[in-house]
Amino acid sequence: KTMWEELGIDEPPKGRLAGEIALRGPALELDTDIRITGFLAGKMPKPASLGVATRLRPKRSEATISLSLAERELLKGTGAIAFGLQAALAGKWKQVETAPVELDIASKPVRIGDMLAALGLPSDMGGEATLSVTGRGTAKKPSGSAQLTIKDARYDEAVLEKAVVSLSATTDRFELGLEAKQEGGGRVTAGLSSELGKDKPVREVRVSANGFEIGLLSAFGPPSMRRLGGKLFANMSMRGRGEDVGMAKGKIQLRDGKVSLDGPLRSLDGISATLSSNFGLIGFNLKARAGDGNLEIKSSTKLKGLVPTSIKGTFDLNEVPLATAAGNMELSLEGTIEADEFDPKEPGLDIEIKKGLITMPEGTGRDYHSIGPPTDVVFVPSLAEGVVDDEGKAASPLPPFLLTVDIPQTLQLRGQQLNGVIEANLDLTLHKGTVEYLGHFELQRAWIEIFKHRYTIEKASADFPAIKDFNPFVDILLVKEFKTALFKVALEGNLNDPPKPEFSAEPALYDDAQLLSFFLGASPDDTGPGRTASAKAAGAATSLVTSRLTNIVQELIPVIDVLRLESTDNSATPDQLLAGKWLTEKVLVAYRARLQQANDQRTNLNEFTVEWWFLRRWVLQAFYGDRQVGAADVLWIRRF
């Protein structure tokens, strides 16, 4: 491997290196001059040049440095120390400690966009920046200061008139400060100071803000979070000595905030967030709008120094939209967050869902994408070259974090194709960038609609046996009660090795082809045991065609859930059409039309029907039609 490959650099930098060394006269003067030109590395948009020159004289040493970008000088600096070759050759190196030093570096105005591009960050920010650095004193007792000044920084609608970042340091103290002013009047000031060289130094932090627009921070954020806004208000300070870092006092607020994301939660608006601190008690409150919904999070944290000792909080999400492949689902949740005895060595949080509702996207099952890997994601082997497995990873400085999620039958799932109640207890351990799953997930009191058949979900569970891969063991049983048969669909196995569905029926009078046709939308009521073979085949074919026809009709008339052809006897020819709508998972209302003229005056040509499955195996059927004929029956269904 090359030197660059050993350093983990895929594309080595480019440029030219030149240098000169000159030794003159009996006075021993040594000059060096090193130049790098046409330098390009990483995501630098333009080539840079760097020059370093030294002048070593008998009693004084000097150095200069210059930096240019695209042949435009950006920075120039000089340095000097009252120590030369004469003292160095005489071995008087201790004089370096007391020799006066001088350092001056100043930059020309530089476009902020060019600076960001050189760092590989988004470069569409306007404005200019200048830098100045000074140093004085001696090598033993130096002092210095630096100042970065930014003017007219612009991004989106936010304009920063001026910002100054300053740093000053001596042998016994350093200070870091920030002052910024925006075009609209927003201001922010911040400072950090600390004593140096003491066993118990005094440290101070202070932050003050008044209406400072944070939109400029979007320029430094990832592409997945580009629209950021809101006004910052703050007044907080902290003072401590030695290991006692002290307790903060004050609050920080964000008002009228907004952010756009690329994840399932697309945007938040009207954000109001408050972080307050009162000597060891941290409070956090967040309110925001999400589409037509809203959310609120509250928490209280007790600290000992900077270490949490207990955390308690609540969250309330009301009809928050989440984007999925099939459309927007809505999430409503109420719950708690707790860590009564927070241990920094074994950190963890307990989350309990007290009440919840997931509203699935409207539409039919055909709107969902087929199962399979996404086409816009590139998968690479976990042990490919350059990737280190778990055994080769450096020890993580952070301990594993345990997140316990408890859902005690409080989360409802509601949609046109799926309804139920979720119960779960999961332990998620986050460590070294991986997640380990342990626990149980179950869907209860549920039904699902597949190919126009509504199934009762007798069993649907997933078990996670302390594994790092998301590969639970699933156990699912779906049941559909027809008039003439009880049809079942079973799946059992690991999710990453998808189990094949197994079809069965009671009574066991159907072959595999017939069972598959039932799953695809046919009905055993049209292929009952009392009919001829030709009638069974015609009934199955008619049922399948009707299922496909329902898909087409639903595009034109979305309110229709059920569309089927029926026969009044065991003949192969259907003589009536039924179109219906499920009002709930148990109530079907429908319209039935005769396709042929009925000679019997007690047979309706058009009639309205209702089916109410009020108990398991019990159904109330009622109808009334245009010939003023009606009836109601209560049926108990038992399969043999």
XYZ file of C-alpha atoms in Angstrom:
640
model
C 0.000 0.000 0.000
C 1.040 3.592 -0.567
C 1.575 6.042 2.276
C -1.805 7.648 1.540
C -3.603 4.299 1.620
C -1.975 3.513 4.969
C -3.381 6.826 6.248
C -6.855 5.926 4.978
C -6.835 8.578 2.218
C -8.410 7.258 -0.986
C -7.473 10.210 -3.188
C -3.985 11.551 -2.414
C -3.523 15.338 -2.544
C -1.964 16.902 -5.607
C 0.535 19.744 -5.904
C 4.154 20.741 -6.427
C 6.816 21.124 -3.736
C 9.899 23.320 -4.130
C 12.473 24.564 -1.639
C 15.729 26.455 -1.195
C 18.329 26.481 1.581
C 21.098 29.083 1.743
C 24.013 29.440 4.206
C 25.899 32.735 4.019
C 29.116 34.313 5.247
C 31.132 34.202 8.387
C 28.186 35.672 10.366
C 26.341 32.365 9.934
C 23.064 33.381 8.295
C 20.757 30.492 7.344
C 17.749 31.027 5.066
C 15.103 28.477 4.026
C 12.218 28.884 1.613
C 9.643 26.125 1.035
C 6.735 26.501 -1.421
C 3.757 24.260 -2.227
C 1.819 25.292 -5.342
C -1.262 23.923 -7.118
C -2.339 22.037 -3.987
C -5.669 20.198 -4.231
C -7.118 17.817 -1.634
C -10.515 16.448 -0.730
C -13.364 18.684 -1.866
C -11.301 21.843 -2.353
C -12.875 23.766 -5.277
C -9.711 25.687 -6.204
C -5.950 25.047 -5.935
C -4.062 26.586 -3.020
C -0.477 27.702 -2.506
C 1.514 27.737 0.724
C 4.849 29.380 1.398
C 7.035 29.148 4.511
C 10.324 31.064 4.846
C 12.763 31.334 7.753
C 15.642 33.727 8.367
C 18.096 32.659 11.079
C 20.486 35.455 12.086
C 23.165 35.489 14.797
C 20.901 37.113 17.447
C 17.404 36.880 15.976
C 15.237 34.356 14.130
C 12.315 35.244 11.881
C 9.680 33.316 9.941
C 6.979 34.260 7.454
C 4.040 32.260 6.138
C 1.648 32.993 3.279
C -1.439 31.198 1.990
C -3.129 31.798 -1.370
C -6.204 30.359 -3.044
C -6.448 30.500 -6.841
C -3.464 32.912 -6.923
C -5.203 35.288 -4.489
C -3.400 35.912 -1.214
C -5.609 35.033 1.724
C -3.316 35.083 4.734
C 0.104 36.340 5.687
C 1.933 36.022 8.975
C 5.248 36.876 10.569
C 6.977 35.638 13.682
C 10.203 36.477 15.449
C 12.186 35.518 18.559
C 15.256 37.191 20.018
C 17.291 34.003 19.808
C 19.669 33.295 16.943
C 22.294 30.950 15.584
C 24.997 32.386 17.779
C 23.283 31.331 21.032
C 22.136 28.038 19.515
C 25.655 27.023 18.464
C 26.919 27.988 21.912
C 24.346 25.678 23.507
C 22.553 28.473 25.363
C 19.104 26.980 24.845
C 17.708 28.215 28.162
C 17.722 31.714 26.691
C 14.760 30.616 24.562
C 12.525 30.626 27.641
C 13.123 34.315 28.354
C 13.608 35.554 24.807
C 10.905 38.025 23.656
C 8.633 36.635 20.935
C 6.394 38.316 18.376
C 3.642 36.777 16.251
C 1.332 38.578 13.831
C -1.033 36.872 11.390
C -3.646 38.681 9.333
C -5.928 37.526 6.557
C -7.515 39.321 3.656
C -11.335 39.167 3.414
C -12.278 35.632 2.361
C -15.610 34.506 0.917
C -17.362 32.316 3.467
C -18.594 30.086 0.652
C -14.993 29.327 -0.378
C -14.049 28.492 3.223
C -16.991 26.105 3.585
C -16.265 24.458 0.238
C -12.651 23.836 1.275
C -13.996 22.060 4.372
C -16.400 19.957 2.304
C -19.491 21.791 3.635
C -22.353 23.352 1.622
C -20.913 26.522 0.100
C -24.007 28.564 -0.810
C -23.576 31.102 2.021
C -22.658 34.697 1.260
C -20.476 37.075 3.234
C -16.811 37.553 4.108
C -14.546 36.641 6.997
C -11.208 37.956 8.262
C -8.813 36.514 10.828
C -6.146 38.174 12.953
C -3.757 36.589 15.472
C -1.201 38.286 17.724
C 1.273 36.880 20.213
C 3.665 38.532 22.632
C 5.651 37.821 25.797
C 8.248 35.097 26.105
C 8.293 31.387 25.427
C 7.928 30.785 29.172
C 5.180 33.377 29.695
C 3.402 33.858 26.404
C 0.213 35.791 25.818
C -1.886 36.040 22.723
C -5.198 36.791 21.150
C -7.148 35.852 18.038
C -10.191 37.364 16.406
C -12.436 36.057 13.635
C -14.746 38.679 12.132
C -17.672 37.780 9.870
C -19.636 40.387 7.905
C -22.827 40.220 5.824
C -23.237 36.457 6.113
C -26.415 35.461 4.250
C -28.283 32.195 3.936
C -31.882 31.893 2.817
C -33.663 34.806 4.546
C -31.266 35.166 7.489
C -28.668 37.961 7.390
C -25.845 38.319 9.906
C -24.524 41.887 9.861
C -21.478 41.167 11.978
C -20.111 38.486 14.260
C -16.873 38.505 16.230
C -15.323 35.411 17.801
C -12.456 36.314 20.115
C -9.904 34.303 22.068
C -7.340 35.599 24.521
C -4.950 33.609 26.676
C -2.123 34.078 29.131
C -0.278 31.601 31.297
C -2.914 31.904 34.052
C -6.216 32.554 32.218
C -8.041 32.150 28.921
C -11.258 33.683 27.615
C -13.444 32.807 24.637
C -16.197 35.157 23.489
C -18.850 35.611 20.809
C -20.799 38.708 19.814
C -23.206 38.671 16.875
C -25.762 41.094 15.450
C -28.351 40.441 12.748
C -30.013 42.695 10.218
C -33.382 42.397 11.966
C -31.967 43.386 15.346
C -31.316 39.930 16.758
C -28.296 39.652 19.021
C -26.358 36.964 20.833
C -23.384 37.122 23.192
C -21.586 34.225 24.825
C -18.472 33.810 26.896
C -16.319 31.130 28.480
C -13.465 31.849 30.882
C -11.241 29.736 33.101
C -8.226 30.120 35.327
C -5.123 28.137 34.351
C -2.377 26.591 36.400
C -4.450 26.176 39.582
C -5.621 23.047 41.377
C -9.175 24.383 41.615
C -9.592 26.900 38.809
C -12.681 29.077 38.613
C -14.708 28.557 35.426
C -17.551 30.704 34.127
C -19.986 30.345 31.222
C -22.570 32.896 30.135
C -25.036 33.028 27.224
C -27.378 35.859 26.288
C -29.611 36.135 23.205
C -32.470 38.367 22.113
C -34.450 37.414 18.998
C -31.489 35.834 17.190
C -32.644 34.066 13.990
C -31.055 30.588 13.813
C -31.680 30.061 10.084
C -27.974 30.545 9.332
C -27.268 27.228 11.062
C -28.981 25.436 8.158
C -25.884 26.085 6.065
C -23.856 23.846 8.377
C -26.466 21.114 8.797
C -26.812 17.896 6.792
C -28.882 17.900 3.575
C -31.609 16.020 5.464
C -32.168 19.068 7.684
C -31.849 22.199 5.566
C -34.891 24.348 6.411
C -34.184 25.566 9.913
C -35.599 28.695 11.490
C -36.755 30.378 14.659
C -35.722 33.084 17.089
C -33.445 32.400 20.031
C -33.825 34.047 23.432
C -31.447 33.199 26.263
C -30.125 34.312 29.617
C -28.071 31.606 31.312
C -24.896 31.518 33.376
C -22.804 28.949 35.226
C -19.885 29.266 37.644
C -17.852 26.538 39.287
C -14.498 25.768 40.912
C -12.289 22.738 40.351
C -14.109 19.472 39.776
C -17.306 21.164 40.914
C -18.341 22.514 37.533
C -21.182 24.408 39.159
C -24.886 24.609 38.471
C -26.433 26.586 35.647
C -29.071 29.222 36.280
C -31.414 30.662 33.640
C -33.230 29.592 30.495
C -32.854 29.249 26.733
C -35.909 29.587 24.471
C -36.655 28.993 20.796
C -39.777 30.703 19.462
C -41.582 30.324 16.126
C -39.178 27.573 15.133
C -39.353 25.409 12.026
C -37.389 22.545 10.547
C -37.721 20.298 7.486
C -36.534 16.693 7.566
C -36.142 13.886 5.036
C -37.360 11.144 7.376
C -40.910 9.939 8.056
C -41.541 13.131 10.032
C -41.252 15.664 7.207
C -41.538 19.005 9.018
C -42.210 20.782 12.287
C -43.550 24.330 12.504
C -44.526 26.698 15.265
C -41.838 25.199 17.482
C -41.694 26.550 21.011
C -38.874 25.021 23.056
C -37.631 26.008 26.504
C -34.592 24.683 28.361
C -34.427 25.953 31.940
C -31.890 25.287 34.667
C -32.181 26.069 38.352
C -29.073 24.856 40.174
C -29.220 21.145 39.389
C -32.773 20.827 38.074
C -33.093 20.874 34.277
C -36.498 21.389 32.701
C -37.332 20.926 29.024
C -40.589 21.742 27.240
C -41.243 21.385 23.506
C -44.416 22.213 21.578
C -44.731 22.076 17.803
C -47.120 21.631 14.892
C -46.679 18.726 12.500
C -48.984 19.132 9.505
C -52.511 19.218 10.927
C -51.282 17.573 14.118
C -49.211 18.698 17.065
C -46.858 17.331 19.685
C -45.677 18.222 23.171
C -42.763 16.840 25.192
C -41.973 17.709 28.810
C -39.119 16.457 30.967
C -37.394 17.145 34.266
C -33.824 16.026 34.983
C -31.940 16.148 38.278
C -28.178 16.605 38.065
C -25.219 16.035 40.312
C -22.580 18.186 38.712
C -23.103 17.440 35.042
C -24.278 13.850 35.620
C -28.031 13.066 35.546
C -29.391 11.214 38.579
C -33.052 10.930 37.544
C -35.179 11.723 34.498
C -38.949 12.013 34.269
C -41.022 13.191 31.348
C -44.200 12.913 29.317
C -44.985 13.072 25.620
C -48.237 13.745 23.777
C -48.499 13.369 19.999
C -51.827 14.238 18.386
C -52.433 13.154 14.757
C -48.801 13.639 13.768
C -48.356 12.687 10.070
C -45.597 10.244 9.131
C -44.692 9.634 5.496
C -44.691 6.003 4.318
C -44.417 4.310 0.940
C -48.211 4.030 0.808
C -48.996 7.570 1.962
C -49.233 9.486 5.204
C -50.127 7.634 8.387
C -51.154 9.541 11.503
C -49.705 8.862 14.940
C -51.290 9.801 18.262
C -49.452 8.820 21.453
C -49.524 9.604 25.150
C -46.841 8.199 27.399
C -44.096 8.633 29.947
C -40.293 8.639 29.990
C -38.566 7.661 33.230
C -35.206 6.811 34.732
C -35.702 6.866 38.508
C -32.110 5.985 39.374
C -30.062 6.976 36.358
C -26.666 5.270 36.394
C -24.056 6.840 34.053
C -22.224 3.492 33.938
C -25.387 1.658 32.836
C -27.586 4.391 31.342
C -31.138 3.667 30.262
C -34.659 5.013 29.852
C -38.094 3.434 30.288
C -40.778 4.485 27.798
C -44.402 3.490 28.402
C -47.228 4.114 25.938
C -50.291 4.990 28.018
C -52.597 5.587 25.073
C -52.104 5.609 21.334
C -53.591 5.368 17.868
C -51.927 4.691 14.518
C -54.150 5.599 11.560
C -52.968 3.789 8.446
C -52.926 5.461 4.999
C -56.194 5.429 3.089
C -56.393 3.307 -0.024
C -56.178 -0.372 -0.786
C -53.486 -2.966 -0.382
C -52.405 -2.565 -3.980
C -51.004 0.864 -3.089
C -48.278 -0.684 -0.941
C -44.883 -1.410 -2.433
C -43.878 -5.008 -2.886
C -41.609 -6.497 -0.243
C -37.920 -6.414 -1.111
C -34.729 -4.378 -0.760
C -35.003 -0.706 -1.748
C -33.644 0.063 -5.203
C -31.981 3.311 -4.137
C -29.742 1.763 -1.452
C -26.336 0.178 -2.092
C -25.602 -2.789 0.175
C -21.976 -3.580 1.004
C -20.579 -6.616 2.827
C -20.142 -5.989 6.532
C -16.530 -7.181 6.373
C -15.529 -5.518 3.121
C -12.053 -4.077 2.760
C -11.661 -1.055 4.951
C -14.481 -2.091 7.295
C -13.529 -3.554 10.651
C -15.695 -6.195 12.315
C -16.859 -5.993 15.935
C -13.758 -7.747 17.277
C -11.490 -5.205 15.601
C -13.402 -2.146 16.764
C -11.845 0.174 19.268
C -13.561 0.177 22.616
C -16.420 2.656 22.655
C -15.948 5.471 25.182
C -19.689 5.294 25.936
C -21.378 2.421 27.798
C -24.339 0.546 26.270
C -27.609 2.496 26.484
C -30.749 0.510 27.349
C -34.081 1.766 26.037
C -37.111 -0.129 27.383
C -40.395 0.333 25.488
C -43.593 -0.902 27.148
C -46.940 -0.908 25.296
C -49.554 -2.632 27.535
C -52.388 -3.026 24.977
C -52.722 0.746 24.739
C -51.759 1.402 21.123
C -54.528 1.031 18.548
C -53.868 0.425 14.864
C -56.619 1.658 12.566
C -56.937 1.637 8.782
C -59.057 0.530 5.850
C -57.057 -2.677 5.465
C -55.764 -3.267 9.013
C -57.167 -2.813 12.514
C -55.990 -4.005 15.902
C -54.352 -3.307 19.245
C -50.585 -3.498 19.769
C -48.976 -4.977 22.876
C -45.201 -4.952 23.185
C -42.310 -5.025 25.600
C -38.953 -4.442 23.966
C -35.451 -3.807 25.302
C -33.267 -1.964 22.798
C -29.562 -1.833 23.681
C -27.622 0.781 21.702
C -23.841 0.339 21.626
C -21.055 0.928 19.103
C -23.522 1.966 16.440
C -25.572 -1.252 16.686
C -28.937 -2.100 18.226
C -29.662 -5.339 20.085
C -33.322 -6.390 20.300
C -34.919 -8.378 23.100
C -38.627 -8.769 23.775
C -42.060 -9.551 22.409
C -44.492 -7.810 20.046
C -48.110 -8.848 19.538
C -51.135 -7.630 17.569
C -54.443 -8.400 19.277
C -58.161 -8.034 18.510
C -57.232 -7.360 14.922
C -58.359 -7.888 11.349
C -56.741 -7.352 7.968
C -58.065 -7.119 4.423
C -56.181 -9.004 1.689
C -57.464 -9.334 -1.878
C -60.896 -8.072 -0.779
C -61.261 -10.710 1.955
C -61.414 -9.500 5.548
C -59.525 -11.872 7.876
C -59.640 -12.107 11.638
C -56.080 -12.114 12.966
C -56.220 -14.985 15.443
C -52.521 -14.662 16.213
C -49.784 -12.228 15.183
C -46.600 -12.048 17.236
C -42.889 -11.361 16.847
C -40.219 -12.481 19.316
C -36.724 -10.966 19.537
C -34.271 -13.346 21.297
C -31.497 -10.827 22.151
C -30.169 -10.441 18.616
C -28.363 -7.590 16.879
C -30.033 -8.185 13.530
C -33.665 -7.205 13.085
C -34.741 -10.809 12.522
C -37.637 -11.685 14.836
C -39.470 -14.994 14.878
C -42.978 -14.300 13.559
C -46.084 -16.406 14.193
C -49.223 -15.356 12.289
C -52.618 -17.011 11.818
C -55.372 -15.406 9.712
C -58.939 -16.758 9.633
C -61.783 -15.946 7.223
C -65.282 -17.300 7.833
C -67.266 -17.950 4.666
C -70.775 -19.372 4.606
C -69.540 -22.814 3.615
C -65.983 -22.977 4.984
C -63.472 -21.638 7.460
C -60.345 -20.539 5.536
C -56.958 -20.163 7.302
C -53.605 -18.633 6.367
C -50.588 -19.401 8.585
C -47.009 -18.062 8.574
C -44.283 -19.123 10.975
C -40.534 -18.506 10.857
C -37.793 -15.880 10.928
C -38.447 -12.615 9.149
C -35.133 -12.525 7.257
C -35.892 -15.987 5.859
C -39.503 -15.248 4.879
C -41.764 -18.211 5.658
C -44.167 -19.405 2.997
C -47.878 -19.076 3.762
C -49.740 -22.301 4.462
C -53.403 -22.490 3.419
C -56.054 -24.742 4.941
C -59.829 -24.925 5.260
C -62.494 -26.557 7.408
C -64.007 -28.813 6.185
C -60.922 -30.169 4.390
C -62.608 -30.597 0.994
C -60.419 -28.363 -1.171
C -57.196 -28.945 -3.091
C -54.164 -26.620 -3.112
C -55.260 -24.808 -6.258
C -58.662 -24.028 -4.770
C -57.104 -22.838 -1.500
C -54.799 -20.509 -3.424
C -57.755 -19.153 -5.390
C -59.549 -18.369 -2.114
C -56.529 -16.373 -0.958
C -56.434 -14.487 -4.266
C -60.039 -13.388 -3.909
C -62.282 -16.328 -4.799
C -64.900 -17.658 -2.376
C -65.607 -21.250 -1.296
C -69.282 -20.255 -1.292
C -69.045 -20.390 -5.111
C -67.272 -23.778 -5.101
C -69.221 -25.560 -2.373
C -69.255 -29.351 -2.004
C -72.854 -29.582 -3.217
C -72.081 -28.294 -6.706
C -70.880 -29.997 -9.866
C -67.263 -29.803 -10.987
C -68.137 -27.404 -13.804
C -70.091 -25.209 -11.409
C -67.136 -25.157 -8.983
C -64.711 -24.144 -11.739
C -67.048 -21.481 -13.053
C -67.681 -20.182 -9.556
C -63.973 -19.903 -8.763
C -63.239 -18.182 -12.075
C -66.145 -15.792 -11.606
C -64.996 -14.986 -8.084
C -61.454 -14.220 -9.241
C -62.659 -12.045 -12.119
C -64.964 -10.193 -9.751
C -62.065 -9.570 -7.365
C -60.061 -7.979 -10.186
C -63.146 -6.029 -11.281
C -63.474 -4.659 -7.751
C -60.007 -3.132 -8.042
C -61.062 -1.307 -11.202
C -64.386 -0.164 -9.765
C -62.683 1.142 -6.617
C -60.595 3.472 -8.747
C -63.854 5.039 -9.955
C -65.976 4.572 -6.806
C -63.622 4.463 -3.790
C -66.443 3.846 -1.273
C -67.024 0.269 -2.501
C -65.292 -2.436 -0.429
C -67.171 -5.531 -1.656
C -68.232 -6.393 -5.203
C -69.261 -9.948 -6.070
C -71.477 -12.022 -8.354
C -73.788 -14.505 -6.595
C -76.085 -17.360 -7.492
C -79.423 -18.065 -5.830
C -78.949 -21.793 -6.385
C -76.126 -24.207 -7.198
C -76.039 -23.287 -10.877
C -72.805 -22.160 -12.467
C -74.367 -18.968 -13.784
C -74.520 -16.036 -11.349
C -77.806 -14.140 -11.399
C -77.225 -11.277 -8.949
C -74.624 -8.583 -8.218
C -73.763 -7.329 -4.729
C -71.851 -4.106 -3.972
C -71.155 -3.158 -0.367
C -69.235 -1.092 2.132
C -67.822 -2.120 5.520
C -68.896 0.592 8.000
C -66.886 -1.066 10.756
C -64.959 -4.331 10.989
C -68.262 -6.046 11.903
C -70.980 -4.231 9.916
C -71.439 -4.573 6.137
C -74.111 -2.609 4.247
C -74.745 -3.597 0.624
C -76.964 -3.245 -2.439
C -78.003 -6.396 -4.340
C -79.398 -6.296 -7.890
C -80.937 -9.220 -9.821
C -79.387 -9.671 -13.241
C -82.428 -11.579 -14.541
C -86.157 -10.921 -14.263
C -87.658 -12.872 -11.356
C -91.073 -14.449 -11.982
C -91.666 -14.848 -8.269
C -93.314 -11.630 -7.036
C -91.847 -12.257 -3.599
C -88.324 -11.893 -4.944
C -86.925 -8.354 -4.961
C -85.240 -7.084 -8.076
C -83.261 -4.566 -6.016
C -82.706 -4.771 -2.294
C -80.715 -3.306 0.574
C -78.911 -5.745 2.905
C -77.088 -5.546 6.239
C -74.729 -8.062 7.881
C -73.740 -7.603 11.528
C -71.198 -10.053 12.960
C -71.995 -9.167 16.575
C -70.307 -12.225 18.147
C -67.907 -14.871 16.957
C -69.903 -17.316 14.758
C -73.043 -15.179 15.226
C -74.357 -12.923 12.450
C -77.523 -10.896 11.937
C -78.595 -10.749 8.272
C -81.420 -8.452 7.144
C -82.741 -7.243 3.768
C -85.570 -5.169 2.284
C -86.309 -4.493 -1.402
C -88.338 -2.795 -4.092
C -91.163 -5.378 -3.911
C -91.594 -4.628 -0.236
C -90.157 -7.983 0.706
C -87.839 -8.144 3.690
C -86.602 -10.444 6.401
C -84.098 -10.699 9.234
C -82.256 -13.808 10.382
C -79.880 -14.522 13.240
C -77.459 -17.272 12.252
C -75.006 -19.344 14.273
C -72.301 -20.791 12.042
C -70.470 -23.988 12.862
C -67.983 -25.692 10.523
C -67.860 -29.499 10.235
